[in-house]
PDB file of C-alpha atoms in Angstrom:
ATOM      1  CA  MET A   1      -0.130  -0.073   0.022  1.00 52.00           C
ATOM      2  CA  THR A   2       1.453   3.444  -1.141  1.00 56.00           C
ATOM      3  CA  GLU A   3       1.470   6.526   1.134  1.00 57.00           C
ATOM      4  CA  LEU A   4      -1.193   8.022  -1.003  1.00 53.00           C
ATOM      5  CA  GLU A   5      -3.642   5.000  -0.547  1.00 53.00           C
ATOM      6  CA  SER A   6      -2.780   5.359   3.200  1.00 50.00           C
ATOM      7  CA  ASN A   7      -3.945   8.828   3.612  1.00 52.00           C
ATOM      8  CA  GLN A   8      -7.141   8.206   1.392  1.00 51.00           C
ATOM      9  CA  GLU A   9      -8.303   5.453   3.805  1.00 51.00           C
ATOM     10  CA  THR A  10      -7.946   7.906   6.925  1.00 55.00           C
ATOM     11  CA  THR A  11      -9.936  10.513   5.264  1.00 73.00           C
ATOM     12  CA  LYS A  12     -12.626   8.454   4.328  1.00 85.00           C
ATOM     13  CA  ARG A  13     -15.747   8.760   6.758  1.00 88.00           C
ATOM     14  CA  PRO A  14     -16.439   5.448   8.334  1.00 92.00           C
ATOM     15  CA  VAL A  15     -19.747   3.902   7.335  1.00 94.00           C
ATOM     16  CA  PHE A  16     -20.485   3.028  11.095  1.00 94.00           C
ATOM     17  CA  LEU A  17     -20.122   6.694  12.015  1.00 93.00           C
ATOM     18  CA  LEU A  18     -22.619   7.699   9.535  1.00 94.00           C
ATOM     19  CA  VAL A  19     -25.134   4.826  10.861  1.00 96.00           C
ATOM     20  CA  LEU A  20     -24.659   6.302  14.330  1.00 96.00           C
ATOM     21  CA  VAL A  21     -25.034  10.032  13.251  1.00 96.00           C
ATOM     22  CA  ILE A  22     -28.470   8.925  11.649  1.00 97.00           C
ATOM     23  CA  MET A  23     -29.755   7.094  14.475  1.00 97.00           C
ATOM     24  CA  SER A  24     -28.671   9.552  16.971  1.00 97.00           C
ATOM     25  CA  SER A  25     -30.038  12.709  15.003  1.00 96.00           C
ATOM     26  CA  ILE A  26     -33.353  10.835  14.936  1.00 97.00           C
ATOM     27  CA  ASN A  27     -33.533   9.934  18.514  1.00 96.00           C
ATOM     28  CA  ILE A  28     -32.434  13.355  19.940  1.00 97.00           C
ATOM     29  CA  GLY A  29     -34.446  15.086  17.188  1.00 96.00           C
ATOM     30  CA  ILE A  30     -37.656  13.430  18.230  1.00 97.00           C
ATOM     31  CA  SER A  31     -36.893  14.146  22.015  1.00 96.00           C
ATOM     32  CA  THR A  32     -35.841  17.712  21.263  1.00 96.00           C
ATOM     33  CA  MET A  33     -39.359  18.395  19.557  1.00 96.00           C
ATOM     34  CA  GLY A  34     -41.063  16.797  22.608  1.00 95.00           C
ATOM     35  CA  SER A  35     -39.155  18.865  24.860  1.00 95.00           C
ATOM     36  CA  LEU A  36     -39.504  21.994  22.837  1.00 94.00           C
ATOM     37  CA  SER A  37     -43.362  21.525  22.699  1.00 94.00           C
ATOM     38  CA  ALA A  38     -43.365  20.824  26.481  1.00 93.00           C
ATOM     39  CA  ILE A  39     -41.548  24.250  27.223  1.00 93.00           C
ATOM     40  CA  LEU A  40     -43.803  26.072  24.743  1.00 94.00           C
ATOM     41  CA  GLY A  41     -46.831  24.334  25.987  1.00 91.00           C
ATOM     42  CA  ALA A  42     -48.927  24.468  29.137  1.00 88.00           C
ATOM     43  CA  LYS A  43     -47.780  22.948  32.362  1.00 90.00           C
ATOM     44  CA  PRO A  44     -49.992  19.586  32.966  1.00 93.00           C
ATOM     45  CA  ASP A  45     -53.591  20.547  34.709  1.00 93.00           C
ATOM     46  CA  ALA A  46     -55.088  18.762  37.624  1.00 94.00           C
ATOM     47  CA  ASP A  47     -56.758  16.289  35.030  1.00 95.00           C
ATOM     48  CA  MET A  48     -53.550  15.222  33.735  1.00 94.00           C
ATOM     49  CA  ILE A  49     -51.925  14.574  37.111  1.00 94.00           C
ATOM     50  CA  LYS A  50     -54.900  12.727  38.528  1.00 96.00           C
ATOM     51  CA  GLU A  51     -54.862  10.584  35.040  1.00 96.00           C
ATOM     52  CA  ALA A  52     -51.120  10.004  35.875  1.00 95.00           C
ATOM     53  CA  GLN A  53     -51.722   9.091  39.616  1.00 96.00           C
ATOM     54  CA  LEU A  54     -54.308   6.645  38.391  1.00 96.00           C
ATOM     55  CA  ASP A  55     -52.174   4.807  35.944  1.00 96.00           C
ATOM     56  CA  PHE A  56     -49.758   4.619  38.737  1.00 95.00           C
ATOM     57  CA  ALA A  57     -52.469   2.840  40.895  1.00 95.00           C
ATOM     58  CA  LYS A  58     -53.284   0.558  37.969  1.00 96.00           C
ATOM     59  CA  MET A  59     -49.751  -0.449  38.014  1.00 94.00           C
ATOM     60  CA  ARG A  60     -49.537  -0.974  41.617  1.00 94.00           C
ATOM     61  CA  ASP A  61     -52.691  -3.202  41.288  1.00 94.00           C
ATOM     62  CA  GLN A  62     -51.217  -5.107  38.477  1.00 94.00           C
ATOM     63  CA  LEU A  63     -48.088  -5.881  40.352  1.00 92.00           C
ATOM     64  CA  GLU A  64     -49.947  -6.924  43.249  1.00 92.00           C
ATOM     65  CA  ALA A  65     -52.022  -9.310  41.132  1.00 92.00           C
ATOM     66  CA  ALA A  66     -49.055 -10.586  39.319  1.00 93.00           C
ATOM     67  CA  ASN A  67     -47.419 -11.400  42.866  1.00 91.00           C
ATOM     68  CA  GLY A  68     -44.927  -8.651  42.216  1.00 88.00           C
ATOM     69  CA  ALA A  69     -45.593  -6.779  45.613  1.00 85.00           C
ATOM     70  CA  ASP A  70     -41.839  -6.617  46.244  1.00 89.00           C
ATOM     71  CA  PHE A  71     -41.579  -4.132  43.149  1.00 90.00           C
ATOM     72  CA  ILE A  72     -44.483  -1.761  44.140  1.00 92.00           C
ATOM     73  CA  TYR A  73     -41.748   0.640  45.601  1.00 93.00           C
ATOM     74  CA  ILE A  74     -40.299   1.128  42.387  1.00 93.00           C
ATOM     75  CA  VAL A  75     -43.800   2.322  41.020  1.00 94.00           C
ATOM     76  CA  ASP A  76     -43.765   4.690  44.082  1.00 95.00           C
ATOM     77  CA  GLN A  77     -40.622   6.139  43.290  1.00 95.00           C
ATOM     78  CA  MET A  78     -41.642   6.628  39.616  1.00 95.00           C
ATOM     79  CA  GLU A  79     -44.577   8.162  40.756  1.00 95.00           C
ATOM     80  CA  THR A  80     -42.836  10.532  43.025  1.00 95.00           C
ATOM     81  CA  VAL A  81     -40.374  11.343  40.162  1.00 95.00           C
ATOM     82  CA  THR A  82     -43.202  12.115  37.795  1.00 95.00           C
ATOM     83  CA  MET A  83     -44.852  14.434  40.213  1.00 95.00           C
ATOM     84  CA  ASN A  84     -41.830  16.418  40.794  1.00 95.00           C
ATOM     85  CA  MET A  85     -41.141  16.708  37.323  1.00 95.00           C
ATOM     86  CA  PHE A  86     -44.854  17.944  36.865  1.00 95.00           C
ATOM     87  CA  ALA A  87     -44.127  20.435  39.614  1.00 95.00           C
ATOM     88  CA  HIS A  88     -40.976  21.919  37.708  1.00 95.00           C
ATOM     89  CA  PHE A  89     -42.578  21.059  34.122  1.00 95.00           C
ATOM     90  CA  HIS A  90     -40.898  24.010  32.286  1.00 95.00           C
ATOM     91  CA  THR A  91     -37.619  24.126  34.167  1.00 96.00           C
ATOM     92  CA  TYR A  92     -37.088  20.334  33.647  1.00 96.00           C
ATOM     93  CA  ASN A  93     -37.893  20.442  29.966  1.00 96.00           C
ATOM     94  CA  SER A  94     -35.818  23.599  29.656  1.00 96.00           C
ATOM     95  CA  ILE A  95     -32.767  21.835  31.009  1.00 97.00           C
ATOM     96  CA  GLN A  96     -33.540  18.737  29.106  1.00 97.00           C
ATOM     97  CA  PHE A  97     -33.801  20.700  25.764  1.00 97.00           C
ATOM     98  CA  ILE A  98     -30.267  22.017  26.524  1.00 97.00           C
ATOM     99  CA  PHE A  99     -28.633  18.707  26.985  1.00 98.00           C
ATOM    100  CA  LEU A 100     -30.277  17.488  23.992  1.00 98.00           C
ATOM    101  CA  LEU A 101     -28.999  20.447  21.938  1.00 97.00           C
ATOM    102  CA  LEU A 102     -25.710  19.519  23.252  1.00 97.00           C
ATOM    103  CA  GLY A 103     -25.948  15.989  22.243  1.00 97.00           C
ATOM    104  CA  LEU A 104     -27.006  16.965  18.817  1.00 97.00           C
ATOM    105  CA  THR A 105     -24.107  19.494  18.722  1.00 97.00           C
ATOM    106  CA  GLY A 106     -21.753  16.784  19.461  1.00 97.00           C
ATOM    107  CA  VAL A 107     -22.888  14.411  17.011  1.00 97.00           C
ATOM    108  CA  ILE A 108     -22.561  17.051  14.181  1.00 96.00           C
ATOM    109  CA  LEU A 109     -19.105  18.095  15.697  1.00 96.00           C
ATOM    110  CA  MET A 110     -17.903  14.365  15.392  1.00 95.00           C
ATOM    111  CA  TYR A 111     -19.342  13.794  11.934  1.00 95.00           C
ATOM    112  CA  GLN A 112     -17.280  16.887  10.896  1.00 94.00           C
ATOM    113  CA  ARG A 113     -14.184  15.161  12.501  1.00 93.00           C
ATOM    114  CA  LYS A 114     -13.961  17.258  15.730  1.00 94.00           C
ATOM    115  CA  ARG A 115     -13.088  15.598  18.738  1.00 93.00           C
ATOM    116  CA  LEU A 116     -14.865  18.079  21.023  1.00 95.00           C
ATOM    117  CA  GLY A 117     -18.058  16.375  19.704  1.00 96.00           C
ATOM    118  CA  PHE A 118     -17.322  13.333  21.381  1.00 96.00           C
ATOM    119  CA  HIS A 119     -16.911  15.194  24.691  1.00 96.00           C
ATOM    120  CA  PHE A 120     -20.087  17.194  24.195  1.00 97.00           C
ATOM    121  CA  TYR A 121     -21.901  13.607  23.533  1.00 97.00           C
ATOM    122  CA  ILE A 122     -20.416  12.337  27.046  1.00 97.00           C
ATOM    123  CA  VAL A 123     -21.906  15.366  28.724  1.00 98.00           C
ATOM    124  CA  TYR A 124     -25.156  14.888  27.053  1.00 98.00           C
ATOM    125  CA  SER A 125     -25.508  11.076  28.003  1.00 97.00           C
ATOM    126  CA  LEU A 126     -24.342  11.909  31.615  1.00 97.00           C
ATOM    127  CA  GLY A 127     -26.706  14.884  31.889  1.00 97.00           C
ATOM    128  CA  LEU A 128     -29.554  13.094  30.851  1.00 96.00           C
ATOM    129  CA  VAL A 129     -29.003  10.397  33.649  1.00 96.00           C
ATOM    130  CA  LEU A 130     -28.480  12.984  36.040  1.00 96.00           C
ATOM    131  CA  LEU A 131     -31.402  15.146  35.204  1.00 96.00           C
ATOM    132  CA  PRO A 132     -34.078  13.594  37.584  1.00 95.00           C
ATOM    133  CA  TYR A 133     -31.448  14.231  40.417  1.00 96.00           C
ATOM    134  CA  PHE A 134     -31.863  17.998  39.964  1.00 95.00           C
ATOM    135  CA  PHE A 135     -35.515  17.708  41.226  1.00 94.00           C
ATOM    136  CA  ASN A 136     -35.437  14.907  43.280  1.00 94.00           C
ATOM    137  CA  SER A 137     -33.400  13.231  46.207  1.00 93.00           C
ATOM    138  CA  MET A 138     -31.434  10.133  45.721  1.00 92.00           C
ATOM    139  CA  GLN A 139     -33.847   7.886  47.449  1.00 92.00           C
ATOM    140  CA  GLN A 140     -36.761   9.084  45.438  1.00 93.00           C
ATOM    141  CA  ILE A 141     -35.326   7.630  42.084  1.00 94.00           C
ATOM    142  CA  PRO A 142     -35.416   4.057  41.096  1.00 94.00           C
ATOM    143  CA  THR A 143     -31.954   2.655  41.160  1.00 93.00           C
ATOM    144  CA  ILE A 144     -33.028   0.696  37.893  1.00 92.00           C
ATOM    145  CA  LEU A 145     -33.614   3.883  36.132  1.00 93.00           C
ATOM    146  CA  THR A 146     -30.123   5.057  36.808  1.00 95.00           C
ATOM    147  CA  ILE A 147     -28.489   1.857  36.042  1.00 96.00           C
ATOM    148  CA  VAL A 148     -30.485   1.593  32.502  1.00 96.00           C
ATOM    149  CA  GLY A 149     -29.769   5.221  31.913  1.00 96.00           C
ATOM    150  CA  VAL A 150     -25.945   4.831  32.462  1.00 97.00           C
ATOM    151  CA  LEU A 151     -25.850   1.447  30.507  1.00 98.00           C
ATOM    152  CA  TYR A 152     -27.693   2.956  27.579  1.00 97.00           C
ATOM    153  CA  GLY A 153     -25.399   6.051  27.536  1.00 96.00           C
ATOM    154  CA  ALA A 154     -22.539   4.314  27.885  1.00 97.00           C
ATOM    155  CA  LEU A 155     -23.306   1.774  24.915  1.00 97.00           C
ATOM    156  CA  TRP A 156     -23.591   4.816  22.722  1.00 97.00           C
ATOM    157  CA  VAL A 157     -20.503   6.614  24.016  1.00 96.00           C
ATOM    158  CA  PHE A 158     -18.571   3.110  23.580  1.00 97.00           C
ATOM    159  CA  LEU A 159     -20.136   3.010  19.937  1.00 96.00           C
ATOM    160  CA  TYR A 160     -18.876   6.537  19.145  1.00 96.00           C
ATOM    161  CA  SER A 161     -15.480   5.758  20.563  1.00 95.00           C
ATOM    162  CA  ARG A 162     -14.956   3.132  18.050  1.00 93.00           C
ATOM    163  CA  ASN A 163     -14.644   5.926  15.379  1.00 92.00           C
ATOM    164  CA  LEU A 164     -12.413   8.135  17.450  1.00 90.00           C
ATOM    165  CA  HIS A 165      -9.572   6.923  15.282  1.00 89.00           C
ATOM    166  CA  TRP A 166     -11.153   8.965  12.310  1.00 89.00           C
ATOM    167  CA  VAL A 167     -11.906  12.016  14.505  1.00 83.00           C
ATOM    168  CA  ASN A 168      -8.726  13.584  14.620  1.00 72.00           C
ATOM    169  CA  GLN A 169      -9.071  17.276  15.830  1.00 50.00           C
TER     170      GLN A 169
END
């Protein structure tokens, strides 16, 4: 292989990076639209809150019927997290919107061969995991929620890290 062929290989954008960029852009784009519509929309009214509470009550009943009473505390914790999110609705969604924009910026920068994008993406991934902790105490948040969030974010960061050899700036 000549030096010219070697240089052409390093400048060719990895297909896997393109796949990740497309998938991330779809995910972040849909989440951003939801967050933006929540910021611009009205705070949940009493009927929506009551409906959410009824849904959580149904989940508790279903767990009891399925001999899953040991997991009812998770439903209780999720209800607390949801009620706190409703109480701080615009603030919660505004912070989420900022993290989502940071993630989208990171994806675009990585696509443009800028290593800073990878760091933005890490902050975005951690930010979404930590967001509920801004409005709830540690005891109120189900551990499984944090574990799944960390694993999901770590998976995406790992997948993007496979392309860091190409991202050189």
